[in-house]
Amino acid sequence: MTTKRAPVQGALEQALRTIAERMREAGDAATPEKLAQLGDKWRDDRLWVAFCGHFSAGKSTLINRLCGRELLPSSPIPTSANVVTISNGEPRARIWRESNGAPEDVPLEQLEAHCRDGAAVRSVELTVPLPAFGDRIVMMDTPGVDSTDDAHRLATESTLHLADVVFYVMDYNHVLSESNLVFTKQMADWGKPVYLVVNMIDKHREEEVPFERYRRGVEETFRGWNIPYADLLFLSLKETGHARHEGDKLLWTLRGLLERSEELRWDAAVRSLRQLIAEHLRWRESLAEGEREAWTEAAFGDSAAGSRTSDPDGETPEEGLPAYAEARRLVAEGERPSPELLAAAVDELVKRLAEWRSQGAEAGGRGSALLEGVKRELAKLLDNANITPAGTRELAQAYLESRQPSFKAGWFASAAKTERERERRLTALHADFAEQVKAQLVWHVRELLRTAFRDAGVPEAALSEHLSALDWLPDPAWLAGQVHAGAGASGEATLNFARHLAAETKAAYRKRALSAAESLAQLAADAGADDADALAERARAMEPRLEALRCLARQAADHARYAEALLALAPKPAGAPALPNPAGY
């Protein structure tokens, strides 16, 4: 180990130890064991190359060719783990059994016999002289990824965190199988260099499909799946002299990878660490899956209390709540809302409940509050209404003059003619005054009460019934009765009469308007009580949904904080390492 590399190695090992301890504190025993394996592998200082693929694709045959001897049987060693490592050394087979922590050394030629009880074998390690690579490489032979045995499939997936490079071997006739695409997609998502190896190219028939078209089809399919790969190699392990056999290029590629071993190993270790953190986080989330499902149903499901209950105005609970609606949409599509989105949805529901409670309190006290407001507006309206303008006062003065004892309708007018003139002047004053009252009081007061109580929920029929009392207008007899005995007809006397007339009229009208307003306020109070009850019921139906949403948000935020803390401990990848350029072969 060089002094230049020592600080890097120390940082990674410290991260592995710290993260493993955090995982154990969380109750996870399996992932820390993989981290320990990753640490051992990192200290091993060799490039670990995994060979994966279908059972019949030729992985073991390829490894035998690279080793220069028939080391592995053509059929897989029947262990449940079934991941075999091969490295340089004196010929030896070492088996770790489930029942015994100590390894068992067996002769290479007896290996298959010792592994017949697959469930009892945990791992197999082989050493043989590797003249082409020496001590710089460890090769991994994995079970077929198309295995129907879940133990074999899981064994492959559970050990690939140790691989620095993956060579994926495929049968010429089954290159585009879904299992090939899914597995290589997984490895590419890990960020590991993946080399695609198409074996049995001797099956190719140029007359059926030109080779270049076949190659393009493979390339386009993997690109369509968004699977980046380092190179596409063609082999014929059966006919090594085949024109399309690229065995020498494979060896050249392996040697080029060994020259970049340190950079590849560091990148693979960091990416594997981060993938193992992701695996641990999935494990941690799975512990709370039951609670999360229940909270999700309570927060977003149609069966939750009040989930689709419409408000009195026809609005459903999520309308006007964009974050909540988006979170609900994601849940319906099988996706998980982010902690930030859940927190925003909680804030929206809290504000909505506050609005409903405020509206409920307002509705509950609607009648009295509304009546007080109407009284204030009515007082302003009456105070500002000018129902005795100059023209009306002139008619009033003319009428007052006719009421004077000395008044006669002409020099020689009879008493009857004088009385007719007095009646005519009263009629003129009444017509003008009634018009002023109608224009300045009746219309405005009616609109004030109609608008205020209609908006408070009072039905139109009730409004019309109670507002009919405001149609009152002073009649001629009432006007005549407002003239005090002995009243003169001077300008001052006319002003006093006009003031008295306006005050009495407004007082009479105020009394009628207040009586109507009080009756309408009671109706508004009754409607407000109904609305308050509806708002209270709406809030009660929403509260369990909000509480479930809060639980989801807390759980998501806690998991996000935990994930962020773990990932902060892990070194970050420095970028994809340089690989041997296929064009340089």
XYZ file of C-alpha atoms in Angstrom:
585
model
C 0.000 0.000 0.000
C 1.432 3.364 -0.991
C 1.553 6.298 1.415
C -0.457 8.296 -1.131
C -3.341 5.853 -0.877
C -3.239 5.324 2.888
C -5.337 8.408 3.860
C -7.978 7.436 1.290
C -8.168 3.901 2.619
C -8.352 5.132 6.205
C -11.243 7.456 5.403
C -13.225 4.699 3.727
C -12.631 2.199 6.530
C -13.664 4.761 9.148
C -16.854 5.470 7.180
C -17.606 1.746 6.939
C -17.168 1.257 10.690
C -19.227 4.301 11.666
C -22.065 3.543 9.259
C -22.151 -0.131 10.286
C -22.465 0.915 13.924
C -25.379 3.226 13.115
C -27.087 0.400 11.232
C -26.629 -2.030 14.110
C -28.122 0.549 16.484
C -31.153 0.590 14.190
C -31.444 -3.195 14.571
C -30.058 -4.198 11.160
C -27.663 -7.140 11.393
C -27.417 -8.155 7.732
C -26.209 -4.934 6.097
C -23.362 -4.284 8.572
C -22.092 -7.766 7.710
C -21.947 -6.750 4.057
C -20.126 -3.564 5.043
C -17.575 -5.713 6.885
C -17.169 -7.808 3.725
C -16.698 -4.610 1.734
C -14.019 -3.471 4.193
C -12.186 -6.825 3.954
C -12.381 -6.717 0.191
C -11.074 -3.126 0.102
C -8.035 -4.097 2.187
C -7.472 -7.090 -0.107
C -5.988 -4.698 -2.694
C -7.063 -6.785 -5.714
C -9.554 -6.118 -8.507
C -12.707 -8.197 -8.085
C -14.291 -9.136 -11.406
C -17.757 -10.749 -11.395
C -18.969 -13.019 -14.199
C -22.766 -13.134 -14.325
C -25.421 -14.358 -16.718
C -27.750 -17.254 -17.506
C -26.987 -20.776 -16.345
C -26.283 -21.944 -19.864
C -24.488 -18.828 -21.093
C -20.965 -20.191 -20.493
C -19.723 -18.244 -17.451
C -17.916 -21.190 -15.907
C -16.405 -22.213 -19.244
C -15.131 -18.673 -19.749
C -13.561 -18.588 -16.268
C -11.917 -21.963 -16.925
C -10.355 -20.529 -20.103
C -9.082 -17.497 -18.209
C -7.645 -19.734 -15.492
C -5.999 -22.020 -18.069
C -7.544 -25.188 -16.627
C -10.847 -27.024 -16.126
C -11.441 -25.635 -12.678
C -15.210 -25.292 -12.566
C -17.757 -27.900 -13.694
C -19.892 -27.018 -16.689
C -22.961 -27.109 -14.411
C -23.015 -24.829 -11.352
C -21.746 -26.042 -8.004
C -25.023 -26.806 -6.229
C -24.654 -24.585 -3.185
C -27.341 -22.249 -1.935
C -24.851 -19.383 -1.901
C -23.248 -20.650 -5.092
C -20.893 -17.686 -5.485
C -17.407 -18.995 -6.067
C -14.298 -16.820 -5.856
C -11.111 -17.734 -7.752
C -7.763 -16.111 -7.077
C -4.059 -16.778 -7.624
C -2.288 -19.289 -5.369
C -1.510 -22.908 -4.740
C -4.321 -25.195 -5.922
C -6.846 -25.396 -3.119
C -10.569 -25.470 -2.465
C -11.916 -23.990 0.739
C -15.540 -24.359 1.836
C -17.407 -22.452 4.516
C -20.372 -24.407 5.827
C -23.409 -22.934 7.580
C -22.907 -25.172 10.610
C -19.255 -24.295 11.209
C -17.497 -20.958 11.161
C -14.114 -22.533 10.328
C -13.242 -23.174 6.659
C -12.775 -26.700 5.364
C -10.011 -27.413 2.819
C -10.799 -30.089 0.244
C -9.002 -31.319 -2.906
C -10.104 -29.491 -6.025
C -11.155 -32.698 -7.717
C -13.499 -33.502 -4.794
C -15.104 -30.063 -4.628
C -18.352 -30.976 -6.359
C -18.896 -33.986 -4.130
C -18.380 -31.930 -0.995
C -20.918 -29.338 -2.175
C -23.780 -31.664 -3.036
C -25.701 -30.565 0.058
C -26.149 -27.046 -1.260
C -28.140 -25.689 1.676
C -25.259 -26.518 4.029
C -22.618 -24.550 2.080
C -22.204 -20.836 2.696
C -19.355 -19.952 0.307
C -16.573 -21.459 -1.796
C -13.079 -20.063 -2.357
C -10.709 -21.526 -4.945
C -7.057 -20.701 -5.515
C -5.085 -21.798 -8.570
C -2.099 -20.350 -10.372
C -3.234 -17.512 -12.654
C -0.214 -16.870 -14.868
C -2.099 -14.326 -16.989
C -3.038 -12.108 -14.020
C -1.049 -13.126 -10.944
C -2.153 -11.704 -7.590
C -3.940 -8.704 -9.027
C -7.392 -10.234 -9.590
C -10.237 -12.144 -7.913
C -12.813 -13.677 -10.224
C -16.367 -14.367 -9.063
C -18.558 -17.046 -10.621
C -22.205 -16.333 -9.717
C -25.417 -18.351 -10.110
C -27.604 -17.799 -13.133
C -29.726 -14.692 -12.862
C -32.571 -16.549 -14.577
C -32.630 -19.155 -11.842
C -35.998 -20.251 -10.546
C -34.267 -20.875 -7.217
C -34.653 -17.679 -5.193
C -31.627 -18.637 -3.105
C -29.430 -18.604 -6.228
C -30.806 -15.282 -7.443
C -30.447 -13.653 -4.032
C -26.920 -15.030 -3.703
C -25.907 -13.251 -6.884
C -27.559 -9.986 -5.872
C -26.244 -10.123 -2.299
C -22.568 -10.465 -3.270
C -22.260 -8.026 -6.143
C -21.419 -5.216 -3.727
C -17.957 -6.838 -3.765
C -17.569 -6.613 -7.546
C -15.483 -3.811 -9.043
C -16.331 -4.762 -12.638
C -19.088 -6.960 -14.071
C -18.820 -9.121 -17.200
C -22.295 -10.177 -18.152
C -22.277 -13.329 -20.286
C -25.242 -14.071 -22.575
C -26.224 -16.832 -24.958
C -26.313 -15.589 -28.577
C -29.967 -16.635 -28.890
C -31.149 -15.046 -25.609
C -29.337 -11.718 -25.469
C -32.512 -9.653 -25.333
C -34.297 -11.644 -22.620
C -35.930 -9.551 -19.915
C -33.808 -11.104 -17.162
C -30.649 -9.933 -18.969
C -31.968 -6.416 -19.359
C -33.280 -6.134 -15.801
C -30.056 -7.393 -14.225
C -27.689 -5.259 -16.308
C -29.930 -2.258 -15.658
C -29.512 -2.867 -11.935
C -25.730 -3.053 -12.226
C -25.586 0.062 -14.397
C -27.737 1.915 -11.861
C -25.166 0.979 -9.217
C -22.596 2.734 -11.376
C -20.451 -0.359 -11.871
C -18.662 -0.806 -15.200
C -20.602 -3.457 -17.122
C -19.167 -5.370 -20.088
C -21.639 -7.262 -22.252
C -20.325 -10.595 -23.511
C -22.296 -12.422 -26.216
C -21.141 -16.052 -26.168
C -21.792 -18.731 -28.811
C -21.378 -16.337 -31.714
C -20.767 -19.483 -33.761
C -24.583 -19.805 -33.808
C -24.752 -16.708 -35.992
C -25.924 -17.253 -39.589
C -25.008 -14.378 -41.844
C -27.556 -15.446 -44.459
C -30.344 -15.053 -41.893
C -29.299 -11.671 -40.535
C -26.146 -9.673 -41.272
C -23.840 -9.512 -38.261
C -23.776 -5.711 -38.196
C -27.569 -5.605 -38.090
C -27.521 -8.095 -35.205
C -24.958 -5.957 -33.348
C -26.976 -2.784 -33.911
C -30.103 -4.503 -32.617
C -28.319 -5.436 -29.383
C -26.877 -1.942 -28.980
C -30.201 -0.229 -29.647
C -32.087 -2.449 -27.191
C -29.696 -1.757 -24.332
C -29.681 1.954 -25.140
C -33.499 1.877 -25.201
C -33.427 0.512 -21.650
C -31.004 3.274 -20.698
C -28.314 0.741 -19.834
C -24.835 2.169 -20.324
C -22.148 -0.458 -20.878
C -18.388 -0.263 -21.281
C -18.104 -2.521 -24.341
C -19.853 -5.274 -26.261
C -17.726 -8.385 -26.811
C -18.428 -11.506 -28.908
C -17.017 -14.923 -28.022
C -17.170 -18.486 -29.247
C -15.817 -20.618 -26.437
C -16.704 -23.662 -28.495
C -14.872 -22.486 -31.631
C -12.069 -20.194 -30.512
C -10.894 -19.909 -34.089
C -14.197 -18.364 -35.181
C -13.789 -15.112 -37.128
C -16.015 -13.229 -34.670
C -14.333 -14.584 -31.528
C -12.825 -11.742 -29.491
C -10.974 -13.705 -26.823
C -7.782 -11.663 -27.279
C -9.762 -8.444 -26.900
C -11.248 -9.783 -23.668
C -7.755 -10.449 -22.275
C -6.602 -7.013 -23.431
C -9.621 -5.463 -21.661
C -8.920 -7.318 -18.410
C -5.275 -6.241 -18.430
C -6.337 -2.650 -19.082
C -8.730 -2.816 -16.147
C -5.964 -4.174 -13.906
C -3.818 -1.181 -14.834
C -6.629 1.042 -13.504
C -7.291 -1.159 -10.496
C -6.893 1.410 -7.747
C -9.242 3.948 -9.317
C -11.798 1.238 -10.166
C -11.666 -0.274 -6.682
C -12.164 3.078 -4.979
C -15.102 4.017 -7.176
C -16.740 0.592 -6.791
C -16.266 0.612 -3.003
C -17.826 4.051 -2.631
C -20.746 3.210 -4.910
C -21.299 -0.138 -3.182
C -21.274 1.592 0.195
C -23.932 4.024 -0.947
C -25.989 1.183 -2.429
C -25.771 -0.722 0.846
C -26.966 2.393 2.641
C -29.938 2.454 0.239
C -30.551 -1.252 0.988
C -30.462 -0.540 4.729
C -32.855 2.375 4.310
C -35.318 0.127 2.473
C -35.020 -2.365 5.328
C -35.629 0.380 7.875
C -38.671 1.633 5.991
C -40.077 -1.882 5.729
C -40.272 -2.066 9.531
C -42.869 0.693 9.548
C -44.692 -0.401 6.387
C -47.850 -1.434 8.245
C -48.135 1.870 10.072
C -47.374 3.814 6.917
C -50.066 1.987 4.942
C -52.652 2.643 7.663
C -51.711 6.324 7.878
C -51.738 6.638 4.101
C -55.232 5.187 3.899
C -56.448 7.464 6.698
C -54.815 10.529 5.136
C -55.674 9.979 1.485
C -57.949 6.980 1.023
C -61.572 7.190 -0.063
C -62.624 5.079 2.904
C -61.214 7.582 5.412
C -63.684 9.598 7.455
C -64.856 12.594 5.504
C -62.533 11.759 2.638
C -64.922 12.721 -0.129
C -67.575 14.508 1.858
C -68.538 17.674 0.047
C -68.795 20.972 1.849
C -72.173 22.775 1.860
C -70.927 24.790 -1.117
C -70.065 21.611 -3.047
C -66.313 21.853 -2.529
C -64.454 18.642 -1.679
C -61.753 18.734 1.031
C -58.723 18.705 -1.298
C -59.986 21.503 -3.536
C -57.877 24.591 -3.001
C -55.153 22.455 -1.379
C -52.569 21.923 -4.158
C -49.915 20.162 -2.060
C -52.455 17.787 -0.519
C -54.024 17.072 -3.906
C -50.586 16.338 -5.433
C -49.659 14.018 -2.563
C -52.987 12.210 -2.950
C -52.376 11.818 -6.690
C -48.934 10.300 -6.101
C -50.333 7.850 -3.553
C -53.071 6.819 -6.001
C -50.361 6.126 -8.604
C -48.354 3.989 -6.182
C -45.661 6.587 -5.540
C -44.494 8.007 -2.239
C -44.783 11.767 -1.619
C -41.614 13.522 -0.536
C -41.218 14.740 3.075
C -41.364 18.316 1.770
C -44.649 17.689 -0.048
C -46.183 15.996 3.001
C -45.123 18.905 5.237
C -46.693 21.364 2.794
C -49.899 19.305 2.760
C -50.023 19.355 6.575
C -49.673 23.152 6.548
C -52.521 23.409 4.049
C -54.870 21.275 6.125
C -53.997 23.177 9.323
C -54.842 26.467 7.597
C -58.044 25.031 6.146
C -59.203 23.836 9.573
C -58.400 27.262 11.052
C -60.466 28.875 8.299
C -63.390 26.549 8.957
C -63.273 27.177 12.718
C -63.098 30.925 12.162
C -65.996 30.745 9.728
C -67.930 28.592 12.189
C -67.425 31.090 15.022
C -68.421 33.914 12.705
C -71.489 32.022 11.527
C -72.495 31.174 15.096
C -72.523 34.862 16.083
C -73.724 36.027 12.721
C -77.144 37.347 13.787
C -76.070 39.715 16.582
C -72.903 40.862 14.819
C -74.845 41.470 11.636
C -77.570 43.398 13.443
C -75.006 45.683 15.057
C -73.432 46.354 11.704
C -76.806 47.089 10.113
C -77.664 49.496 12.947
C -74.443 51.423 12.382
C -74.968 51.605 8.621
C -78.641 52.566 9.090
C -77.699 55.400 11.437
C -75.205 56.756 8.901
C -77.719 56.465 6.094
C -80.490 58.260 8.019
C -78.184 60.976 9.293
C -76.911 61.749 5.806
C -80.252 61.540 3.999
C -81.481 64.988 2.895
C -85.248 64.623 2.512
C -86.090 68.370 2.726
C -84.041 70.041 -0.011
C -84.633 73.681 -1.068
C -87.524 72.887 -3.415
C -89.310 70.939 -0.694
C -88.784 73.758 1.783
C -90.368 76.233 -0.652
C -93.460 74.017 -0.882
C -93.432 73.692 2.921
C -93.320 77.499 3.305
C -96.207 77.864 0.887
C -98.195 75.371 2.913
C -97.329 77.096 6.195
C -98.533 80.381 4.728
C -101.873 78.727 3.888
C -102.173 77.724 7.532
C -101.942 81.317 8.778
C -105.279 82.842 10.152
C -105.036 85.789 7.785
C -104.577 83.610 4.660
C -107.161 84.087 1.854
C -107.156 82.803 -1.695
C -107.476 86.262 -3.250
C -109.094 89.521 -2.084
C -112.629 88.354 -2.398
C -112.059 84.586 -1.935
C -114.659 82.602 -0.109
C -113.797 80.298 2.789
C -114.332 77.288 0.526
C -111.950 78.612 -2.083
C -109.336 79.298 0.607
C -109.658 75.771 1.960
C -109.252 74.322 -1.527
C -106.063 76.345 -1.981
C -104.778 75.082 1.384
C -105.504 71.458 0.323
C -103.796 72.033 -3.005
C -100.630 73.296 -1.318
C -100.655 70.318 1.117
C -101.033 67.911 -1.808
C -98.088 69.509 -3.622
C -95.919 69.337 -0.486
C -96.913 65.714 0.145
C -96.164 64.601 -3.417
C -92.736 66.204 -3.349
C -91.866 65.063 0.178
C -92.993 61.475 -0.444
C -90.772 61.376 -3.522
C -87.803 62.608 -1.470
C -88.428 59.972 1.224
C -88.744 57.226 -1.374
C -85.536 58.256 -3.170
C -83.361 59.133 -0.163
C -84.607 56.633 2.454
C -86.786 53.799 1.223
C -84.600 52.544 -1.654
C -81.303 52.831 0.256
C -82.557 51.242 3.487
C -84.195 48.377 1.624
C -80.934 47.688 -0.267
C -78.903 47.855 2.946
C -81.042 45.239 4.668
C -81.537 43.072 1.573
C -77.817 42.860 0.822
C -76.755 42.289 4.428
C -79.243 39.542 5.221
C -79.280 37.866 1.812
C -75.510 37.332 2.124
C -76.164 35.908 5.595
C -78.333 33.171 4.127
C -81.834 34.589 4.691
C -84.162 33.286 1.939
C -85.543 35.743 -0.625
C -89.157 35.091 0.385
C -88.422 36.026 4.010
C -86.580 39.135 2.874
C -89.507 40.299 0.771
C -91.953 39.663 3.613
C -90.020 41.653 6.231
C -88.886 44.431 3.917
C -92.476 45.204 2.945
C -92.761 47.158 6.223
C -90.277 49.634 4.763
C -92.739 50.692 2.056
C -94.315 53.130 4.523
C -94.570 56.756 3.320
C -96.048 59.750 5.215
C -99.588 60.621 4.070
C -101.057 64.203 3.794
C -102.855 63.962 7.126
C -99.601 62.980 8.860
C -97.851 65.919 7.239
C -100.609 68.338 8.280
C -100.422 67.006 11.821
C -96.732 67.967 12.069
C -97.554 71.714 11.909
C -97.564 73.082 15.457
C -100.369 75.393 16.569
C -99.372 79.025 16.113
C -96.503 78.150 13.734
C -95.536 81.112 11.569
C -94.515 81.139 7.908
C -91.278 83.082 8.113
C -88.011 81.723 6.732
C -86.900 80.626 10.219
C -90.265 79.032 10.918
C -90.021 77.134 7.625
C -86.524 75.815 8.503
C -87.738 74.686 11.904
C -90.704 72.934 10.313
C -88.453 71.214 7.733
C -86.110 70.004 10.491
C -88.997 68.689 12.547
C -90.552 67.018 9.521
C -87.272 65.250 8.607
C -86.610 64.175 12.204
C -90.080 62.716 12.693
C -89.998 60.960 9.354
C -86.558 59.456 10.016
C -87.613 58.410 13.519
C -90.674 56.636 12.157
C -88.632 55.021 9.431
C -85.825 54.019 11.841
C -88.365 52.237 14.012
C -89.717 50.224 11.076
C -86.244 49.464 9.705
C -84.943 48.266 13.091
C -87.965 46.060 13.599
C -87.391 44.436 10.200
C -83.652 44.138 10.846
C -84.188 42.412 14.198
C -86.528 39.866 12.642
C -84.110 39.231 9.773
C -81.163 39.000 12.194
C -82.924 36.168 14.002
C -83.375 34.346 10.711
C -79.685 34.955 9.919
C -78.730 33.638 13.356
C -80.695 30.451 12.702
C -78.998 30.032 9.310
C -75.627 30.819 10.888
C -76.142 28.142 13.522
C -76.804 25.596 10.780
C -73.677 26.713 8.918
C -71.631 26.618 12.130
C -72.786 23.047 12.758
C -71.888 22.088 9.182
C -68.448 23.687 9.488
C -67.847 21.985 12.825
C -68.813 18.621 11.333
C -66.549 19.263 8.361
C -63.653 20.056 10.722
C -64.307 16.933 12.797
C -64.224 14.818 9.636
C -60.944 16.396 8.552
C -59.118 16.092 11.888
C -58.358 12.318 11.645
C -57.077 12.890 8.103
C -54.821 15.692 9.341
C -53.491 13.614 12.227
C -52.675 10.702 9.899
C -50.987 13.119 7.517
C -48.936 14.530 10.395
C -47.817 11.013 11.314
C -46.809 10.342 7.702
C -44.953 13.643 7.495
C -43.093 13.002 10.776
C -42.154 9.500 9.670
C -40.973 10.702 6.251
C -39.015 13.601 7.749
C -37.384 11.296 10.306
C -36.386 8.835 7.600
C -35.056 11.639 5.396
C -32.941 13.008 8.270
C -31.623 9.537 9.052
C -30.798 8.901 5.383
C -29.100 12.267 5.036
C -26.989 11.626 8.144
C -25.843 8.203 6.867
C -25.072 9.441 3.363
C -23.127 12.370 4.825
C -20.754 9.836 6.398
C -20.101 8.091 3.068
C -17.437 9.358 0.648
C -18.828 10.649 -2.626
C -17.900 9.082 -5.976
C -15.196 11.058 -7.740
C -16.715 10.449 -11.170
C -16.671 7.466 -13.494
C -13.153 6.028 -13.666
C -11.391 5.829 -17.022
C -11.829 2.451 -18.727
C -9.796 0.839 -21.513
C -10.889 2.484 -24.758
C -12.235 -0.272 -27.053
C -11.173 1.767 -30.049
C -7.564 1.407 -28.894
C -7.528 -2.369 -29.196
